[in-house]
mmCIF file of C-alpha atoms and ligand atoms in Angstrom:
data_model
loop_
_atom_site.group_PDB
_atom_site.id
_atom_site.type_symbol
_atom_site.label_atom_id
_atom_site.label_comp_id
_atom_site.label_asym_id
_atom_site.label_seq_id
_atom_site.Cartn_x
_atom_site.Cartn_y
_atom_site.Cartn_z
ATOM 1 C CA UNK N 1226 9.008 -19.506 -5.415
ATOM 2 C CA UNK N 1227 9.879 -22.661 -3.414
ATOM 3 C CA UNK N 1228 12.617 -22.681 -0.809
ATOM 4 C CA UNK N 1229 14.697 -24.967 -3.040
ATOM 5 C CA UNK N 1230 14.478 -22.578 -6.001
ATOM 6 C CA UNK N 1231 15.289 -19.027 -4.953
ATOM 7 C CA UNK N 1232 15.644 -16.479 -7.764
ATOM 8 C CA UNK N 1233 18.918 -16.946 -9.639
ATOM 9 C CA UNK N 1234 20.810 -13.899 -8.459
ATOM 10 C CA UNK N 1235 24.520 -13.363 -8.366
ATOM 11 C CA UNK N 1236 25.960 -9.985 -7.401
ATOM 12 C CA UNK N 1237 29.269 -9.727 -9.286
ATOM 13 C CA UNK N 1238 32.284 -9.064 -7.087
ATOM 14 C CA UNK N 1239 34.656 -6.136 -7.574
ATOM 15 C CA UNK N 1240 32.357 -4.975 -10.364
ATOM 16 C CA UNK N 1241 33.635 -1.365 -10.567
ATOM 17 C CA UNK N 1242 37.252 -2.456 -10.213
ATOM 18 C CA UNK N 1243 36.911 -4.979 -13.073
ATOM 19 C CA UNK N 1244 35.482 -2.331 -15.415
ATOM 20 C CA UNK N 1245 38.072 0.239 -14.339
ATOM 21 C CA UNK N 1246 41.062 -2.112 -14.715
ATOM 22 C CA UNK N 1247 40.015 -3.998 -17.863
ATOM 23 C CA UNK N 1248 38.819 -0.686 -19.353
ATOM 24 C CA UNK N 1249 36.728 -2.214 -22.177
ATOM 25 C CA UNK N 1250 36.373 -0.160 -25.350
ATOM 26 C CA UNK N 1251 33.878 -0.270 -28.202
ATOM 27 C CA UNK N 1252 34.712 -3.007 -30.700
ATOM 28 C CA UNK N 1253 36.940 -5.066 -28.382
ATOM 29 C CA UNK N 1254 36.508 -8.832 -28.148
ATOM 30 C CA UNK N 1255 35.834 -10.452 -24.764
ATOM 31 C CA UNK N 1256 36.510 -13.909 -23.353
ATOM 32 C CA UNK N 1257 34.846 -14.666 -20.007
ATOM 33 C CA UNK N 1258 36.228 -17.977 -18.745
ATOM 34 C CA UNK N 1259 33.824 -18.160 -15.759
ATOM 35 C CA UNK N 1260 30.736 -16.460 -17.156
ATOM 36 C CA UNK N 1261 28.329 -17.603 -14.417
ATOM 37 C CA UNK N 1262 25.234 -15.398 -14.537
ATOM 38 C CA UNK N 1263 26.960 -12.816 -16.770
ATOM 39 C CA UNK N 1264 27.057 -10.001 -14.225
ATOM 40 C CA UNK N 1265 30.476 -8.875 -15.438
ATOM 41 C CA UNK N 1266 29.894 -10.076 -19.003
ATOM 42 C CA UNK N 1267 26.700 -8.078 -19.500
ATOM 43 C CA UNK N 1268 28.445 -4.865 -18.414
ATOM 44 C CA UNK N 1269 31.518 -5.503 -20.575
ATOM 45 C CA UNK N 1270 29.465 -6.469 -23.638
ATOM 46 C CA UNK N 1271 27.297 -3.360 -23.251
ATOM 47 C CA UNK N 1272 30.458 -1.283 -23.763
ATOM 48 C CA UNK N 1273 32.316 -3.394 -26.336
ATOM 49 C CA UNK N 1274 29.187 -4.105 -28.411
ATOM 50 C CA UNK N 1275 31.122 -6.881 -30.103
ATOM 51 C CA UNK N 1276 28.991 -9.974 -29.419
ATOM 52 C CA UNK N 1277 30.162 -11.867 -32.509
ATOM 53 C CA UNK N 1278 33.808 -12.012 -31.385
ATOM 54 C CA UNK N 1279 33.054 -12.717 -27.730
ATOM 55 C CA UNK N 1280 32.993 -16.074 -25.937
ATOM 56 C CA UNK N 1281 31.461 -16.999 -22.581
ATOM 57 C CA UNK N 1282 32.627 -20.228 -20.885
ATOM 58 C CA UNK N 1283 31.173 -22.054 -17.893
ATOM 59 C CA UNK N 1284 31.320 -25.688 -16.835
ATOM 60 C CA UNK N 1285 27.900 -25.386 -15.167
ATOM 61 C CA UNK N 1286 24.949 -26.292 -17.393
ATOM 62 C CA UNK N 1287 22.580 -24.236 -15.206
ATOM 63 C CA UNK N 1288 24.673 -21.118 -15.878
ATOM 64 C CA UNK N 1289 24.964 -21.866 -19.600
ATOM 65 C CA UNK N 1290 21.182 -22.308 -19.871
ATOM 66 C CA UNK N 1291 20.773 -18.908 -18.201
ATOM 67 C CA UNK N 1292 23.062 -17.283 -20.807
ATOM 68 C CA UNK N 1293 21.022 -18.414 -23.805
ATOM 69 C CA UNK N 1294 19.713 -14.878 -24.479
ATOM 70 C CA UNK N 1295 23.319 -13.802 -25.126
ATOM 71 C CA UNK N 1296 23.841 -16.701 -27.547
ATOM 72 C CA UNK N 1297 20.723 -15.501 -29.377
ATOM 73 C CA UNK N 1298 22.534 -12.177 -29.883
ATOM 74 C CA UNK N 1299 25.556 -13.935 -31.399
ATOM 75 C CA UNK N 1300 27.834 -14.440 -28.373
ATOM 76 C CA UNK N 1301 29.504 -17.878 -28.436
ATOM 77 C CA UNK N 1302 28.782 -20.052 -25.363
ATOM 78 C CA UNK N 1303 31.051 -22.948 -24.375
ATOM 79 C CA UNK N 1304 29.832 -25.454 -21.804
ATOM 80 C CA UNK N 1305 33.117 -26.919 -20.609
ATOM 81 C CA UNK N 1306 35.889 -26.333 -18.077
ATOM 82 C CA UNK N 1307 38.039 -23.328 -18.891
ATOM 83 C CA UNK N 1308 41.213 -25.323 -19.539
ATOM 84 C CA UNK N 1309 39.488 -27.388 -22.255
ATOM 85 C CA UNK N 1310 37.928 -24.199 -23.646
ATOM 86 C CA UNK N 1311 41.327 -22.448 -23.735
ATOM 87 C CA UNK N 1312 42.941 -25.405 -25.532
ATOM 88 C CA UNK N 1313 40.213 -25.409 -28.150
ATOM 89 C CA UNK N 1314 40.337 -21.624 -28.672
ATOM 90 C CA UNK N 1315 44.147 -21.719 -29.008
ATOM 91 C CA UNK N 1316 43.909 -24.545 -31.550
ATOM 92 C CA UNK N 1317 41.471 -22.405 -33.521
ATOM 93 C CA UNK N 1318 44.007 -19.541 -33.417
ATOM 94 C CA UNK N 1319 41.607 -17.269 -31.530
ATOM 95 C CA UNK N 1320 42.730 -14.282 -29.423
ATOM 96 C CA UNK N 1321 40.882 -11.586 -27.454
ATOM 97 C CA UNK N 1322 41.255 -8.003 -26.225
ATOM 98 C CA UNK N 1323 39.804 -8.728 -22.776
ATOM 99 C CA UNK N 1324 39.785 -11.855 -20.596
ATOM 100 C CA UNK N 1325 38.165 -12.297 -17.192
ATOM 101 C CA UNK N 1326 38.408 -15.198 -14.749
ATOM 102 C CA UNK N 1327 36.190 -14.876 -11.658
ATOM 103 C CA UNK N 1328 36.970 -18.074 -9.778
ATOM 104 C CA UNK N 1329 34.920 -20.013 -7.265
ATOM 105 C CA UNK N 1330 31.201 -20.608 -7.056
ATOM 106 C CA UNK N 1331 28.209 -18.488 -7.977
ATOM 107 C CA UNK N 1332 25.449 -17.606 -5.514
ATOM 108 C CA UNK N 1333 22.882 -19.759 -7.379
ATOM 109 C CA UNK N 1334 25.219 -22.765 -7.033
ATOM 110 C CA UNK N 1335 25.288 -22.200 -3.263
ATOM 111 C CA UNK N 1336 21.599 -21.371 -2.946
ATOM 112 C CA UNK N 1337 20.164 -24.394 -4.760
ATOM 113 C CA UNK N 1338 20.089 -27.302 -2.317
ATOM 114 C CA UNK N 1339 19.984 -29.843 -5.138
ATOM 115 C CA UNK N 1340 23.526 -28.830 -6.195
ATOM 116 C CA UNK N 1341 24.885 -30.062 -2.840
ATOM 117 C CA UNK N 1342 27.336 -27.180 -2.222
ATOM 118 C CA UNK N 1343 25.655 -25.828 0.868
ATOM 119 C CA UNK N 1344 24.815 -27.003 4.350
ATOM 120 C CA UNK N 1345 22.180 -24.305 4.800
ATOM 121 C CA UNK N 1346 20.090 -25.760 1.948
ATOM 122 C CA UNK N 1347 19.887 -29.526 2.343
ATOM 123 C CA UNK N 1348 20.518 -31.656 -0.745
ATOM 124 C CA UNK N 1349 22.487 -34.583 -2.135
ATOM 125 C CA UNK N 1350 26.238 -34.287 -1.483
ATOM 126 C CA UNK N 1351 27.122 -33.507 -5.094
ATOM 127 C CA UNK N 1352 29.175 -30.258 -5.390
ATOM 128 C CA UNK N 1353 30.121 -30.821 -9.043
ATOM 129 C CA UNK N 1354 29.982 -27.579 -11.020
ATOM 130 C CA UNK N 1355 29.621 -29.738 -14.146
ATOM 131 C CA UNK N 1356 27.075 -32.405 -13.278
ATOM 132 C CA UNK N 1357 28.099 -34.516 -16.287
ATOM 133 C CA UNK N 1358 31.729 -34.980 -15.168
ATOM 134 C CA UNK N 1359 33.712 -36.612 -12.382
ATOM 135 C CA UNK N 1360 32.911 -37.886 -8.895
ATOM 136 C CA UNK N 1361 30.471 -36.277 -6.484
ATOM 137 C CA UNK N 1362 31.421 -35.155 -2.971
ATOM 138 C CA UNK N 1363 29.543 -38.151 -1.580
ATOM 139 C CA UNK N 1364 31.570 -40.565 -3.754
ATOM 140 C CA UNK N 1365 34.732 -38.815 -2.602
ATOM 141 C CA UNK N 1366 34.079 -38.934 1.149
ATOM 142 C CA UNK N 1367 32.586 -42.409 1.077
ATOM 143 C CA UNK N 1368 35.751 -43.817 -0.572
ATOM 144 C CA UNK N 1369 38.696 -41.702 0.655
ATOM 145 C CA UNK N 1370 41.062 -42.875 3.392
ATOM 146 C CA UNK N 1371 41.333 -40.925 6.645
ATOM 147 C CA UNK N 1372 44.693 -39.626 5.455
ATOM 148 C CA UNK N 1373 43.347 -38.446 2.095
ATOM 149 C CA UNK N 1374 40.385 -36.685 3.721
ATOM 150 C CA UNK N 1375 42.551 -35.100 6.414
ATOM 151 C CA UNK N 1376 44.885 -33.712 3.728
ATOM 152 C CA UNK N 1377 41.965 -32.268 1.737
ATOM 153 C CA UNK N 1378 40.404 -30.638 4.819
ATOM 154 C CA UNK N 1379 43.761 -29.303 6.012
ATOM 155 C CA UNK N 1380 45.109 -28.028 2.679
ATOM 156 C CA UNK N 1381 41.990 -26.814 0.888
ATOM 157 C CA UNK N 1382 39.925 -25.979 3.986
ATOM 158 C CA UNK N 1383 42.912 -24.534 5.867
ATOM 159 C CA UNK N 1384 41.828 -26.234 9.096
ATOM 160 C CA UNK N 1385 44.720 -26.958 11.476
ATOM 161 C CA UNK N 1386 46.025 -30.475 10.777
ATOM 162 C CA UNK N 1387 44.818 -31.971 14.096
ATOM 163 C CA UNK N 1388 41.303 -30.616 13.513
ATOM 164 C CA UNK N 1389 41.331 -31.947 9.924
ATOM 165 C CA UNK N 1390 42.463 -35.394 11.108
ATOM 166 C CA UNK N 1391 39.816 -35.445 13.837
ATOM 167 C CA UNK N 1392 37.060 -34.570 11.334
ATOM 168 C CA UNK N 1393 38.374 -37.082 8.769
ATOM 169 C CA UNK N 1394 38.320 -39.872 11.379
ATOM 170 C CA UNK N 1395 34.786 -39.035 12.472
ATOM 171 C CA UNK N 1396 33.548 -38.843 8.849
ATOM 172 C CA UNK N 1397 35.147 -42.172 7.899
ATOM 173 C CA UNK N 1398 33.780 -43.766 11.094
ATOM 174 C CA UNK N 1399 30.194 -42.639 10.404
ATOM 175 C CA UNK N 1400 29.945 -42.889 6.624
ATOM 176 C CA UNK N 1401 28.259 -43.342 4.179
ATOM 177 C CA UNK N 1402 26.924 -39.810 3.792
ATOM 178 C CA UNK N 1403 24.438 -38.901 1.096
ATOM 179 C CA UNK N 1404 23.182 -35.404 2.030
ATOM 180 C CA UNK N 1405 24.734 -32.118 3.044
ATOM 181 C CA UNK N 1406 22.751 -31.662 6.263
ATOM 182 C CA UNK N 1407 23.830 -34.918 7.906
ATOM 183 C CA UNK N 1408 27.504 -34.236 7.105
ATOM 184 C CA UNK N 1409 27.270 -30.651 8.414
ATOM 185 C CA UNK N 1410 25.551 -31.831 11.604
ATOM 186 C CA UNK N 1411 28.239 -34.453 12.265
ATOM 187 C CA UNK N 1412 30.996 -31.860 11.788
ATOM 188 C CA UNK N 1413 29.199 -29.462 14.128
ATOM 189 C CA UNK N 1414 28.976 -32.141 16.838
ATOM 190 C CA UNK N 1415 32.623 -33.164 16.601
ATOM 191 C CA UNK N 1416 34.369 -29.863 15.807
ATOM 192 C CA UNK N 1417 36.980 -29.210 18.492
ATOM 193 C CA UNK N 1418 36.951 -25.689 19.888
ATOM 194 C CA UNK N 1419 35.113 -22.810 18.257
ATOM 195 C CA UNK N 1420 34.984 -22.106 14.523
ATOM 196 C CA UNK N 1421 34.648 -18.359 15.129
ATOM 197 C CA UNK N 1422 31.754 -16.580 13.448
ATOM 198 C CA UNK N 1423 31.307 -19.209 10.735
ATOM 199 C CA UNK N 1424 29.522 -22.586 10.857
ATOM 200 C CA UNK N 1425 32.042 -25.312 11.826
ATOM 201 C CA UNK N 1426 31.369 -27.132 8.521
ATOM 202 C CA UNK N 1427 32.214 -24.113 6.320
ATOM 203 C CA UNK N 1428 35.886 -24.921 5.746
ATOM 204 C CA UNK N 1429 35.301 -28.651 5.246
ATOM 205 C CA UNK N 1430 32.591 -27.939 2.656
ATOM 206 C CA UNK N 1431 34.918 -25.506 0.860
ATOM 207 C CA UNK N 1432 37.686 -28.124 0.900
ATOM 208 C CA UNK N 1433 35.441 -30.838 -0.560
ATOM 209 C CA UNK N 1434 34.219 -28.465 -3.288
ATOM 210 C CA UNK N 1435 37.776 -27.556 -4.282
ATOM 211 C CA UNK N 1436 38.743 -31.256 -4.424
ATOM 212 C CA UNK N 1437 35.619 -32.396 -6.310
ATOM 213 C CA UNK N 1438 36.132 -29.752 -9.021
ATOM 214 C CA UNK N 1439 39.952 -29.923 -9.084
ATOM 215 C CA UNK N 1440 39.823 -26.152 -8.734
ATOM 216 C CA UNK N 1441 43.530 -25.610 -8.087
ATOM 217 C CA UNK N 1442 44.526 -27.934 -10.953
ATOM 218 C CA UNK N 1443 42.302 -25.843 -13.230
ATOM 219 C CA UNK N 1444 43.850 -22.536 -12.079
ATOM 220 C CA UNK N 1445 47.389 -23.853 -12.487
ATOM 221 C CA UNK N 1446 46.669 -25.144 -15.993
ATOM 222 C CA UNK N 1447 44.846 -22.056 -17.309
ATOM 223 C CA UNK N 1448 47.556 -19.485 -16.503
ATOM 224 C CA UNK N 1449 50.029 -20.333 -19.328
ATOM 225 C CA UNK N 1450 47.178 -20.038 -21.857
ATOM 226 C CA UNK N 1451 46.414 -16.420 -20.946
ATOM 227 C CA UNK N 1452 49.206 -14.694 -22.930
ATOM 228 C CA UNK N 1453 48.447 -16.943 -25.915
ATOM 229 C CA UNK N 1454 44.781 -15.962 -25.856
ATOM 230 C CA UNK N 1455 45.407 -12.203 -25.691
ATOM 231 C CA UNK N 1456 45.975 -9.742 -28.524
ATOM 232 C CA UNK N 1457 48.842 -7.280 -28.027
ATOM 233 C CA UNK N 1458 47.589 -4.652 -25.570
ATOM 234 C CA UNK N 1459 44.853 -7.028 -24.363
ATOM 235 C CA UNK N 1460 44.037 -7.112 -20.631
ATOM 236 C CA UNK N 1461 43.340 -10.047 -18.350
ATOM 237 C CA UNK N 1462 41.850 -9.943 -14.850
ATOM 238 C CA UNK N 1463 41.816 -12.865 -12.424
ATOM 239 C CA UNK N 1464 39.637 -12.760 -9.297
ATOM 240 C CA UNK N 1465 40.446 -15.354 -6.660
ATOM 241 C CA UNK N 1466 38.827 -16.106 -3.321
ATOM 242 C CA UNK N 1467 41.199 -18.593 -1.746
ATOM 243 C CA UNK N 1468 44.784 -17.924 -0.703
ATOM 244 C CA UNK N 1469 45.990 -21.032 -2.593
ATOM 245 C CA UNK N 1470 44.385 -19.770 -5.826
ATOM 246 C CA UNK N 1471 45.802 -16.281 -5.371
ATOM 247 C CA UNK N 1472 49.250 -17.730 -4.663
ATOM 248 C CA UNK N 1473 49.213 -19.534 -8.048
ATOM 249 C CA UNK N 1474 48.249 -16.334 -9.890
ATOM 250 C CA UNK N 1475 50.780 -14.266 -7.949
ATOM 251 C CA UNK N 1476 53.566 -16.771 -8.720
ATOM 252 C CA UNK N 1477 52.680 -16.840 -12.435
ATOM 253 C CA UNK N 1478 52.699 -13.032 -12.619
ATOM 254 C CA UNK N 1479 56.016 -12.936 -10.706
ATOM 255 C CA UNK N 1480 57.561 -15.388 -13.195
ATOM 256 C CA UNK N 1481 56.462 -13.042 -15.964
ATOM 257 C CA UNK N 1482 58.195 -10.108 -14.261
ATOM 258 C CA UNK N 1483 61.343 -12.181 -13.702
ATOM 259 C CA UNK N 1484 61.548 -13.345 -17.305
ATOM 260 C CA UNK N 1485 62.519 -9.795 -18.332
ATOM 261 C CA UNK N 1486 62.668 -9.336 -22.096
ATOM 262 C CA UNK N 1487 61.002 -12.731 -22.624
ATOM 263 C CA UNK N 1488 57.959 -11.695 -20.582
ATOM 264 C CA UNK N 1489 54.665 -11.832 -22.460
ATOM 265 C CA UNK N 1490 52.674 -9.887 -19.866
ATOM 266 C CA UNK N 1491 53.138 -6.596 -18.025
ATOM 267 C CA UNK N 1492 51.680 -6.807 -14.550
ATOM 268 C CA UNK N 1493 49.384 -3.866 -13.787
ATOM 269 C CA UNK N 1494 48.613 -4.736 -10.143
ATOM 270 C CA UNK N 1495 51.760 -4.744 -8.025
ATOM 271 C CA UNK N 1496 49.474 -5.599 -5.119
ATOM 272 C CA UNK N 1497 46.103 -7.242 -5.726
ATOM 273 C CA UNK N 1498 42.963 -5.133 -5.556
ATOM 274 C CA UNK N 1499 41.116 -6.397 -2.517
ATOM 275 C CA UNK N 1500 37.352 -6.764 -2.229
ATOM 276 C CA UNK N 1501 37.631 -5.965 1.475
ATOM 277 C CA UNK N 1502 38.640 -2.379 0.636
ATOM 278 C CA UNK N 1503 37.469 -1.850 -2.963
ATOM 279 C CA UNK N 1504 34.000 -3.433 -2.779
ATOM 280 C CA UNK N 1505 32.968 -3.113 0.857
ATOM 281 C CA UNK N 1506 29.209 -3.300 0.243
ATOM 282 C CA UNK N 1507 29.274 -6.772 -1.343
ATOM 283 C CA UNK N 1508 29.703 -9.492 1.314
ATOM 284 C CA UNK N 1509 30.847 -11.975 -1.376
ATOM 285 C CA UNK N 1510 33.801 -9.666 -2.125
ATOM 286 C CA UNK N 1511 35.260 -9.932 1.367
ATOM 287 C CA UNK N 1512 37.983 -12.429 0.429
ATOM 288 C CA UNK N 1513 38.190 -11.499 -3.282
ATOM 289 C CA UNK N 1514 41.499 -10.432 -4.838
ATOM 290 C CA UNK N 1515 41.864 -9.086 -8.366
ATOM 291 C CA UNK N 1516 45.145 -9.219 -10.289
ATOM 292 C CA UNK N 1517 45.441 -7.658 -13.736
ATOM 293 C CA UNK N 1518 47.995 -7.920 -16.556
ATOM 294 C CA UNK N 1519 48.375 -6.615 -20.094
ATOM 295 C CA UNK N 1520 49.853 -8.448 -23.108
ATOM 296 C CA UNK N 1521 53.053 -6.828 -24.338
HETATM 297 C C1 SAM U 1010 32.000 -16.573 -9.214
HETATM 298 S S1 SAM U 1010 31.067 -17.275 -10.488
HETATM 299 C C2 SAM U 1010 31.209 -16.142 -11.811
HETATM 300 C C3 SAM U 1010 30.205 -15.061 -11.768
HETATM 301 C C4 SAM U 1010 30.217 -14.116 -12.949
HETATM 302 N N1 SAM U 1010 31.449 -13.383 -13.062
HETATM 303 C C5 SAM U 1010 29.034 -13.172 -12.875
HETATM 304 O O1 SAM U 1010 29.246 -11.964 -12.724
HETATM 305 O O2 SAM U 1010 27.886 -13.634 -12.943
HETATM 306 C C6 SAM U 1010 32.115 -18.538 -11.020
HETATM 307 C C7 SAM U 1010 31.575 -19.353 -12.178
HETATM 308 O O3 SAM U 1010 32.692 -20.009 -12.765
HETATM 309 C C8 SAM U 1010 32.363 -21.325 -13.073
HETATM 310 N N2 SAM U 1010 33.621 -22.056 -13.001
HETATM 311 C C9 SAM U 1010 34.414 -22.225 -11.917
HETATM 312 N N3 SAM U 1010 35.508 -22.929 -12.257
HETATM 313 C C10 SAM U 1010 35.401 -23.194 -13.583
HETATM 314 C C11 SAM U 1010 36.242 -23.872 -14.521
HETATM 315 N N4 SAM U 1010 37.382 -24.452 -14.133
HETATM 316 N N5 SAM U 1010 35.853 -23.925 -15.809
HETATM 317 C C12 SAM U 1010 34.685 -23.332 -16.208
HETATM 318 N N6 SAM U 1010 33.842 -22.700 -15.362
HETATM 319 C C13 SAM U 1010 34.208 -22.621 -14.063
HETATM 320 C C14 SAM U 1010 31.349 -21.735 -12.032
HETATM 321 O O4 SAM U 1010 30.526 -22.759 -12.526
HETATM 322 C C15 SAM U 1010 30.588 -20.434 -11.792
HETATM 323 O O5 SAM U 1010 29.460 -20.349 -12.613
#
C-alpha cells in the first residue's frame, strides 16, 4: 500500500450513543445524509434489515464508490449534497423512521493527500468533498482579499482576529499556492505565539475546508427539512464537530421547543451527548456532539 493510499478506514464517532439514541428496530427505514464509509449505516441496516426503503447520501464520489455493495443489496445511494438530496426526497413525498447526520470529514478524506484536506499528506490544495462542484481551496486563497481570508480564518478557524489578519496578509503576499505542504509551512513560519498541542496550520486548514464546502450554509439549510423527512415517531440524530455547527442545531432545536403546540419535533437531548465523555477511546470523537429529536 503506497503512502498516498492508506486503507480506507473510518472509525465512526459516538457509535454506541447513536445506536442507543436512534434505537433502530426491525423494518424501520433509514436515511443517512452523510453516509461516508457506512460505519453507522452498516450497523443500523443490520438491525432494521430494510435496505429497500433506506437511502445513503454523500457528496463525495470516493465514499459513494465504496458503498456500491450496499446498492447491490437494494439500498438507494445518492451522490449529491444533503440539501439537494433532501429537496428531492421531499418532492418525491418520501419519509423515514431514522435519520442520521454525521457532519465534517471522514478519515479517508483527511488521509488521502490527493484530496488536499491535510497538511500531513502533501497534495493539491483542493479540499472539495465533491470534486465535481465549486472552487478548490487553491482557487479560493489565490483570489480572496486579505479581508475575506482574515474573516474566514477568524470565524471558521476560530483564530483570534489579529492572528487571522496576520496569516491572511502573509498568504496574500506569498501566493499563489498550489499544494498543502507549502501553505502549511508558510503558516508555521509566520504563526505568532504558540498554537498549543496542534500544528499551527490546523485551524486555517479547517477554516478553508468549511468555506470551500459551504459547510455552515449546508447545515443551516438542512435543518428545516428534518421534520418533513421523518415519519411520526421517527428519530433524527445530528453529530457536529464545530461549535458553529452545533450552535445552528441547538438554535433549531430550541425554536422547536419554543413553538409549543406548533412544534414538529420533541427534543430528546436537553444537553448534547459529548464524544469527550461518551466515546473516550475514539480520538475523532473528542469534539463531537450528538443532539437527538423525535417527530411528534
Ligand atoms: C464524518 S463522515 C461520515 C462518516 C460515517 N458516519 C461513517 O460512519 O462512515 C462525513 C461524510 O459526510 C459527507 N458530507 C459532509 N457534508 C456533506 C453534505 N453537505 N452533503 C453530503 N455529504 C456531506 C462527507 O463527504 C463525508 O463522507
